[in-house]
DNA sequence: GCGACAG
DNA sequence: ATCTTGTCGC
C-alpha cells in the first residue's frame, strides 16, 4: 500500500519517539521528505484552508485539538472537528510537534473532506533542524502546510514596514527561513514559514488573506477557540 | 557553563 | 501553552 520513497503516517505514529534523542532522530530522518519545490495553491483558490490548534490541561495531562475548515476565498467556516489525547512528552523547544501531532491528526481525520491547505500555529522549516510542526504535519499527511507563529523563536528580524502586508526576512544567521509579516497596520507582525509543498511567497499571501481584521489568521483564531471549548467540555 | 527558546 | 484584574479604547 505504501509508495516507495514516501512515509506512512500510521507507521510514524506507531514508532513514536520515547525520549528527546529519539525525537531529534525522527526529525532528521523525515526532513528529506519536505517538498520545497511546489508553489502550492494559488491565492484565492477554490477549496478549503484548515486551521489547527491545541489546548492543554496540565493537571490531567490532556490535550484537545481542533481543525476548522474555511472556504479559502470567503473565509466562511464550512466544517470543524475536535479530538482529545494524552500528552506524551513535556514541551521542549524544537520538539513541539511531538506534543501536538497525534491529536491534530485525529481531528483532521474527522473532517468531512481533505483540506487543500493547512495552517499551523507554530513553525515549518524555520526550525533548528528545519523540521518544525508545520513541516512534520505536512510530511505525515502529504498536504500543503504553512506555519504561522506569534513569536520569533530563536530567529532575528528587522521590523517590517508599518503598513499591512509589509514583510522582512526572518533570519537564522544569514539564511532566510521565513518572514515577519505585518497583518495589521501598526501591530506586531506574525512569523510565517513554509511547512510543506508551498512557496514562501504564497505562504505569506495566504496568511495575509486570512487575517483581514486581526493580527492572527482566522483559521488559527477559529481553531484556538474551538480547542479551548473542547477542553472545557471534558 | 550560561542564557534563550514555536506552543 | 497556562495562570489572572483591571483597564484603556473603539
CSV table of C-alpha atoms (C1' of nucleotides) in Angstrom, one decimal:
chain,number,residue,atom,x,y,z
A,1,UNK,CA,0.0,0.0,0.0
A,2,UNK,CA,2.9,2.4,0.8
A,3,UNK,CA,4.6,4.0,-2.1
A,4,UNK,CA,8.4,3.6,-2.0
A,5,UNK,CA,10.1,6.9,-1.1
A,6,UNK,CA,7.2,8.2,0.9
A,7,UNK,CA,6.3,7.8,4.5
A,8,UNK,CA,3.4,6.0,6.2
A,9,UNK,CA,1.6,8.2,8.6
A,10,UNK,CA,0.4,5.1,10.6
A,11,UNK,CA,3.9,3.7,10.7
A,12,UNK,CA,5.3,7.0,12.1
A,13,UNK,CA,2.6,7.1,14.8
A,14,UNK,CA,3.4,3.5,15.9
A,15,UNK,CA,7.1,4.4,16.1
A,16,UNK,CA,6.6,7.5,18.2
A,17,UNK,CA,9.8,8.5,20.0
A,18,UNK,CA,10.1,7.8,23.7
A,19,UNK,CA,12.7,10.5,24.5
A,20,UNK,CA,14.3,13.6,23.2
A,21,UNK,CA,17.2,12.0,21.4
A,22,UNK,CA,14.8,9.7,19.5
A,23,UNK,CA,12.6,12.6,18.7
A,24,UNK,CA,15.5,14.5,17.1
A,25,UNK,CA,16.5,11.4,15.2
A,26,UNK,CA,13.0,11.1,13.8
A,27,UNK,CA,13.1,14.8,12.7
A,28,UNK,CA,16.4,14.2,10.9
A,29,UNK,CA,15.1,11.1,9.2
A,30,UNK,CA,11.8,12.8,8.0
A,31,UNK,CA,13.3,16.1,7.0
A,32,UNK,CA,14.3,14.9,3.5
A,33,UNK,CA,10.7,14.3,2.6
A,34,UNK,CA,9.8,18.0,2.9
A,35,UNK,CA,9.0,19.4,-0.5
A,36,UNK,CA,10.1,23.0,-1.1
A,37,UNK,CA,9.7,22.9,-4.9
A,38,UNK,CA,6.0,23.3,-5.2
A,39,UNK,CA,4.2,26.7,-5.2
A,40,UNK,CA,1.1,25.3,-3.6
A,41,UNK,CA,-2.5,26.5,-4.1
A,42,UNK,CA,-2.7,30.0,-5.7
A,43,UNK,CA,-4.1,32.7,-3.5
A,44,UNK,CA,-7.9,32.8,-4.0
A,45,UNK,CA,-8.1,29.1,-4.9
A,46,UNK,CA,-11.3,27.2,-4.8
A,47,UNK,CA,-11.2,24.9,-1.8
A,48,UNK,CA,-10.7,24.8,1.9
A,49,UNK,CA,-8.0,26.1,4.2
A,50,UNK,CA,-7.9,24.3,7.6
A,51,UNK,CA,-6.6,25.8,10.8
A,52,UNK,CA,-5.3,23.5,13.5
A,53,UNK,CA,-4.5,24.3,17.1
A,54,UNK,CA,-4.4,22.6,20.5
A,55,UNK,CA,-5.1,23.4,24.2
A,56,UNK,CA,-3.6,21.7,27.2
A,57,UNK,CA,-4.8,20.7,30.6
A,58,UNK,CA,-1.5,20.1,32.5
A,59,UNK,CA,-3.3,18.9,35.7
A,60,UNK,CA,-4.9,16.0,33.8
A,61,UNK,CA,-2.2,15.6,31.2
A,62,UNK,CA,-4.8,16.0,28.4
A,63,UNK,CA,-4.6,17.8,25.1
A,64,UNK,CA,-7.5,18.8,22.9
A,65,UNK,CA,-7.0,19.5,19.2
A,66,UNK,CA,-9.3,21.4,16.8
A,67,UNK,CA,-9.4,21.5,13.0
A,68,UNK,CA,-11.6,24.2,11.4
A,69,UNK,CA,-12.1,24.3,7.7
A,70,UNK,CA,-12.7,27.7,6.0
A,71,UNK,CA,-13.7,28.5,2.4
A,72,UNK,CA,-10.3,29.7,1.1
A,73,UNK,CA,-11.8,32.6,-0.7
A,74,UNK,CA,-14.6,33.8,1.5
A,75,UNK,CA,-13.2,32.6,4.8
A,76,UNK,CA,-16.6,31.3,5.9
A,77,UNK,CA,-16.4,28.3,8.3
A,78,UNK,CA,-17.6,25.2,6.4
A,79,UNK,CA,-16.6,22.4,8.8
A,80,UNK,CA,-15.0,21.7,12.1
A,81,UNK,CA,-13.8,18.7,14.2
A,82,UNK,CA,-12.0,18.0,17.5
A,83,UNK,CA,-10.1,15.2,19.2
A,84,UNK,CA,-8.7,14.6,22.6
A,85,UNK,CA,-5.5,12.8,23.5
A,86,UNK,CA,-2.8,12.3,26.2
A,87,UNK,CA,0.3,14.5,26.3
A,88,UNK,CA,3.4,12.2,25.8
A,89,UNK,CA,6.4,14.4,26.4
A,90,UNK,CA,6.9,17.8,28.1
A,91,UNK,CA,7.4,20.9,26.0
A,92,UNK,CA,11.0,21.2,24.7
A,93,UNK,CA,11.8,24.0,22.2
A,94,UNK,CA,12.3,22.3,18.9
A,95,UNK,CA,10.2,19.3,19.7
A,96,UNK,CA,6.8,20.9,19.8
A,97,UNK,CA,5.3,18.7,17.1
A,98,UNK,CA,5.5,15.6,19.2
A,99,UNK,CA,3.1,17.1,21.7
A,100,UNK,CA,0.6,18.1,19.1
A,101,UNK,CA,0.6,16.0,16.0
A,102,UNK,CA,-1.1,12.7,17.1
A,103,UNK,CA,-4.2,14.6,18.4
A,104,UNK,CA,-4.2,17.0,15.5
A,105,UNK,CA,-4.1,14.1,13.0
A,106,UNK,CA,-7.2,12.6,14.8
A,107,UNK,CA,-9.0,15.9,14.5
A,108,UNK,CA,-8.1,16.3,10.8
A,109,UNK,CA,-9.4,12.7,10.1
A,110,UNK,CA,-12.8,13.8,11.4
A,111,UNK,CA,-13.3,16.5,8.8
A,112,UNK,CA,-15.8,15.7,6.1
A,113,UNK,CA,-13.2,16.4,3.3
A,114,UNK,CA,-9.5,16.5,2.8
A,115,UNK,CA,-8.0,20.0,3.3
A,116,UNK,CA,-6.4,21.8,0.4
A,117,UNK,CA,-4.1,23.7,2.7
A,118,UNK,CA,-3.4,23.6,6.4
A,119,UNK,CA,-2.3,26.5,8.6
A,120,UNK,CA,-0.4,25.5,11.8
A,121,UNK,CA,0.2,27.5,14.9
A,122,UNK,CA,4.0,27.4,15.0
A,123,UNK,CA,6.9,27.0,12.6
A,124,UNK,CA,7.6,25.0,9.5
A,125,UNK,CA,11.2,24.9,8.1
A,126,UNK,CA,12.1,27.8,10.4
A,127,UNK,CA,13.4,25.3,13.0
A,128,UNK,CA,16.8,24.2,14.4
A,129,UNK,CA,16.7,21.1,12.2
A,130,UNK,CA,14.5,22.7,9.5
A,131,UNK,CA,11.6,20.4,10.6
A,132,UNK,CA,9.1,22.2,12.7
A,133,UNK,CA,5.4,21.4,13.4
A,134,UNK,CA,4.1,22.5,10.1
A,135,UNK,CA,6.7,20.6,8.1
A,136,UNK,CA,6.2,17.5,10.2
A,137,UNK,CA,2.4,17.6,9.8
A,138,UNK,CA,2.9,18.2,6.0
A,139,UNK,CA,5.1,15.2,5.6
A,140,UNK,CA,2.8,12.9,7.6
A,141,UNK,CA,-0.3,13.9,5.7
A,142,UNK,CA,1.2,14.9,2.3
A,143,UNK,CA,-0.8,18.1,2.5
A,144,UNK,CA,0.4,21.6,1.7
A,145,UNK,CA,1.1,23.3,5.1
A,146,UNK,CA,2.2,26.7,6.4
A,147,UNK,CA,3.5,27.7,9.8
A,148,UNK,CA,2.3,31.0,11.3
A,149,UNK,CA,3.9,31.7,14.7
A,150,UNK,CA,3.4,34.5,17.1
A,151,UNK,CA,7.0,34.8,18.3
A,152,UNK,CA,10.3,34.9,16.5
A,153,UNK,CA,11.6,31.8,18.4
A,154,UNK,CA,15.4,31.9,18.1
A,155,UNK,CA,15.4,33.9,14.9
A,156,UNK,CA,16.1,37.5,14.3
A,157,UNK,CA,14.5,40.0,12.1
A,158,UNK,CA,14.3,43.7,11.4
A,159,UNK,CA,10.7,45.1,11.9
A,160,UNK,CA,8.8,45.2,8.6
A,161,UNK,CA,7.3,48.5,7.5
A,162,UNK,CA,4.2,49.8,9.4
A,163,UNK,CA,1.7,49.0,6.6
A,164,UNK,CA,-0.4,45.9,6.4
A,165,UNK,CA,1.3,43.4,4.1
A,166,UNK,CA,4.8,44.6,4.8
A,167,UNK,CA,7.4,41.8,5.3
A,168,UNK,CA,11.0,41.4,6.3
A,169,UNK,CA,13.3,38.3,6.3
A,170,UNK,CA,13.3,36.0,9.3
A,171,UNK,CA,16.9,35.0,9.6
A,172,UNK,CA,18.8,32.1,11.0
A,173,UNK,CA,22.3,33.6,10.7
A,174,UNK,CA,22.2,34.8,7.1
A,175,UNK,CA,19.7,32.3,5.9
A,176,UNK,CA,16.1,33.4,5.3
A,177,UNK,CA,14.0,30.7,7.0
A,178,UNK,CA,10.7,32.6,6.9
A,179,UNK,CA,9.3,36.1,7.0
A,180,UNK,CA,7.9,38.6,9.5
A,181,UNK,CA,4.6,39.6,8.1
A,182,UNK,CA,2.6,42.7,9.2
A,183,UNK,CA,-1.0,41.5,9.0
A,184,UNK,CA,-2.4,44.7,10.6
A,185,UNK,CA,-1.2,48.3,10.3
A,186,UNK,CA,1.0,49.2,13.3
A,187,UNK,CA,0.6,45.8,15.0
A,188,UNK,CA,3.4,43.4,15.8
A,189,UNK,CA,4.0,41.0,12.9
A,190,UNK,CA,3.4,37.3,12.7
A,191,UNK,CA,6.2,34.9,11.6
A,192,UNK,CA,5.4,32.9,8.5
A,193,UNK,CA,7.4,29.9,7.3
A,194,UNK,CA,6.9,27.2,4.7
A,195,UNK,CA,5.7,23.9,6.0
A,196,UNK,CA,5.4,21.5,3.0
A,197,UNK,CA,4.5,21.9,-0.7
A,198,UNK,CA,4.0,25.7,-0.5
A,199,UNK,CA,6.3,28.6,-1.6
A,200,UNK,CA,7.2,31.3,1.0
A,201,UNK,CA,5.6,34.0,-1.2
A,202,UNK,CA,2.3,32.2,-1.4
A,203,UNK,CA,2.5,31.3,2.3
A,204,UNK,CA,2.6,35.0,3.1
A,205,UNK,CA,-0.1,35.8,0.6
A,206,UNK,CA,-2.4,33.1,2.1
A,207,UNK,CA,-1.7,34.3,5.7
A,208,UNK,CA,-2.4,38.0,4.7
A,209,UNK,CA,-5.7,37.0,3.1
A,210,UNK,CA,-6.7,35.0,6.2
A,211,UNK,CA,-6.1,38.0,8.5
A,212,UNK,CA,-8.3,40.8,7.2
A,213,UNK,CA,-9.3,42.2,10.6
A,214,UNK,CA,-6.9,40.8,13.3
A,215,UNK,CA,-3.2,40.0,13.7
A,216,UNK,CA,-3.8,36.2,13.8
A,217,UNK,CA,-5.3,34.4,10.8
A,218,UNK,CA,-9.0,33.5,11.1
A,219,UNK,CA,-8.1,29.8,10.7
A,220,UNK,CA,-5.9,29.9,13.8
A,221,UNK,CA,-8.4,32.0,15.7
A,222,UNK,CA,-11.2,29.6,15.0
A,223,UNK,CA,-9.2,26.6,15.8
A,224,UNK,CA,-7.9,28.2,19.0
A,225,UNK,CA,-11.5,29.0,20.2
A,226,UNK,CA,-12.7,25.5,19.3
A,227,UNK,CA,-10.0,23.5,21.1
A,228,UNK,CA,-10.5,25.6,24.2
A,229,UNK,CA,-14.2,24.9,24.1
A,230,UNK,CA,-13.4,21.2,23.6
A,231,UNK,CA,-11.0,21.1,26.5
A,232,UNK,CA,-13.5,22.8,28.8
A,233,UNK,CA,-16.1,20.2,27.8
A,234,UNK,CA,-14.2,17.2,29.1
B,1,DG,C1',29.0,26.6,31.6
B,2,DC,C1',25.0,30.2,30.9
B,3,DG,C1',21.1,32.0,28.6
B,4,DA,C1',17.3,31.7,25.1
B,5,DC,C1',14.0,29.1,23.2
B,6,DA,C1',7.3,27.8,18.4
B,7,DG,C1',3.2,26.1,22.0
C,1,DA,C1',0.7,26.8,26.5
C,2,DT,C1',-1.4,28.5,31.2
C,3,DC,C1',-2.1,31.3,35.5
C,4,DT,C1',-5.1,36.1,36.0
C,5,DT,C1',-7.7,42.2,37.3
C,6,DG,C1',-8.3,45.9,35.9
C,7,DT,C1',-8.2,49.0,32.4
C,8,DC,C1',-7.7,51.8,28.1
C,9,DG,C1',-10.2,52.4,23.8
C,10,DC,C1',-13.3,51.8,19.7
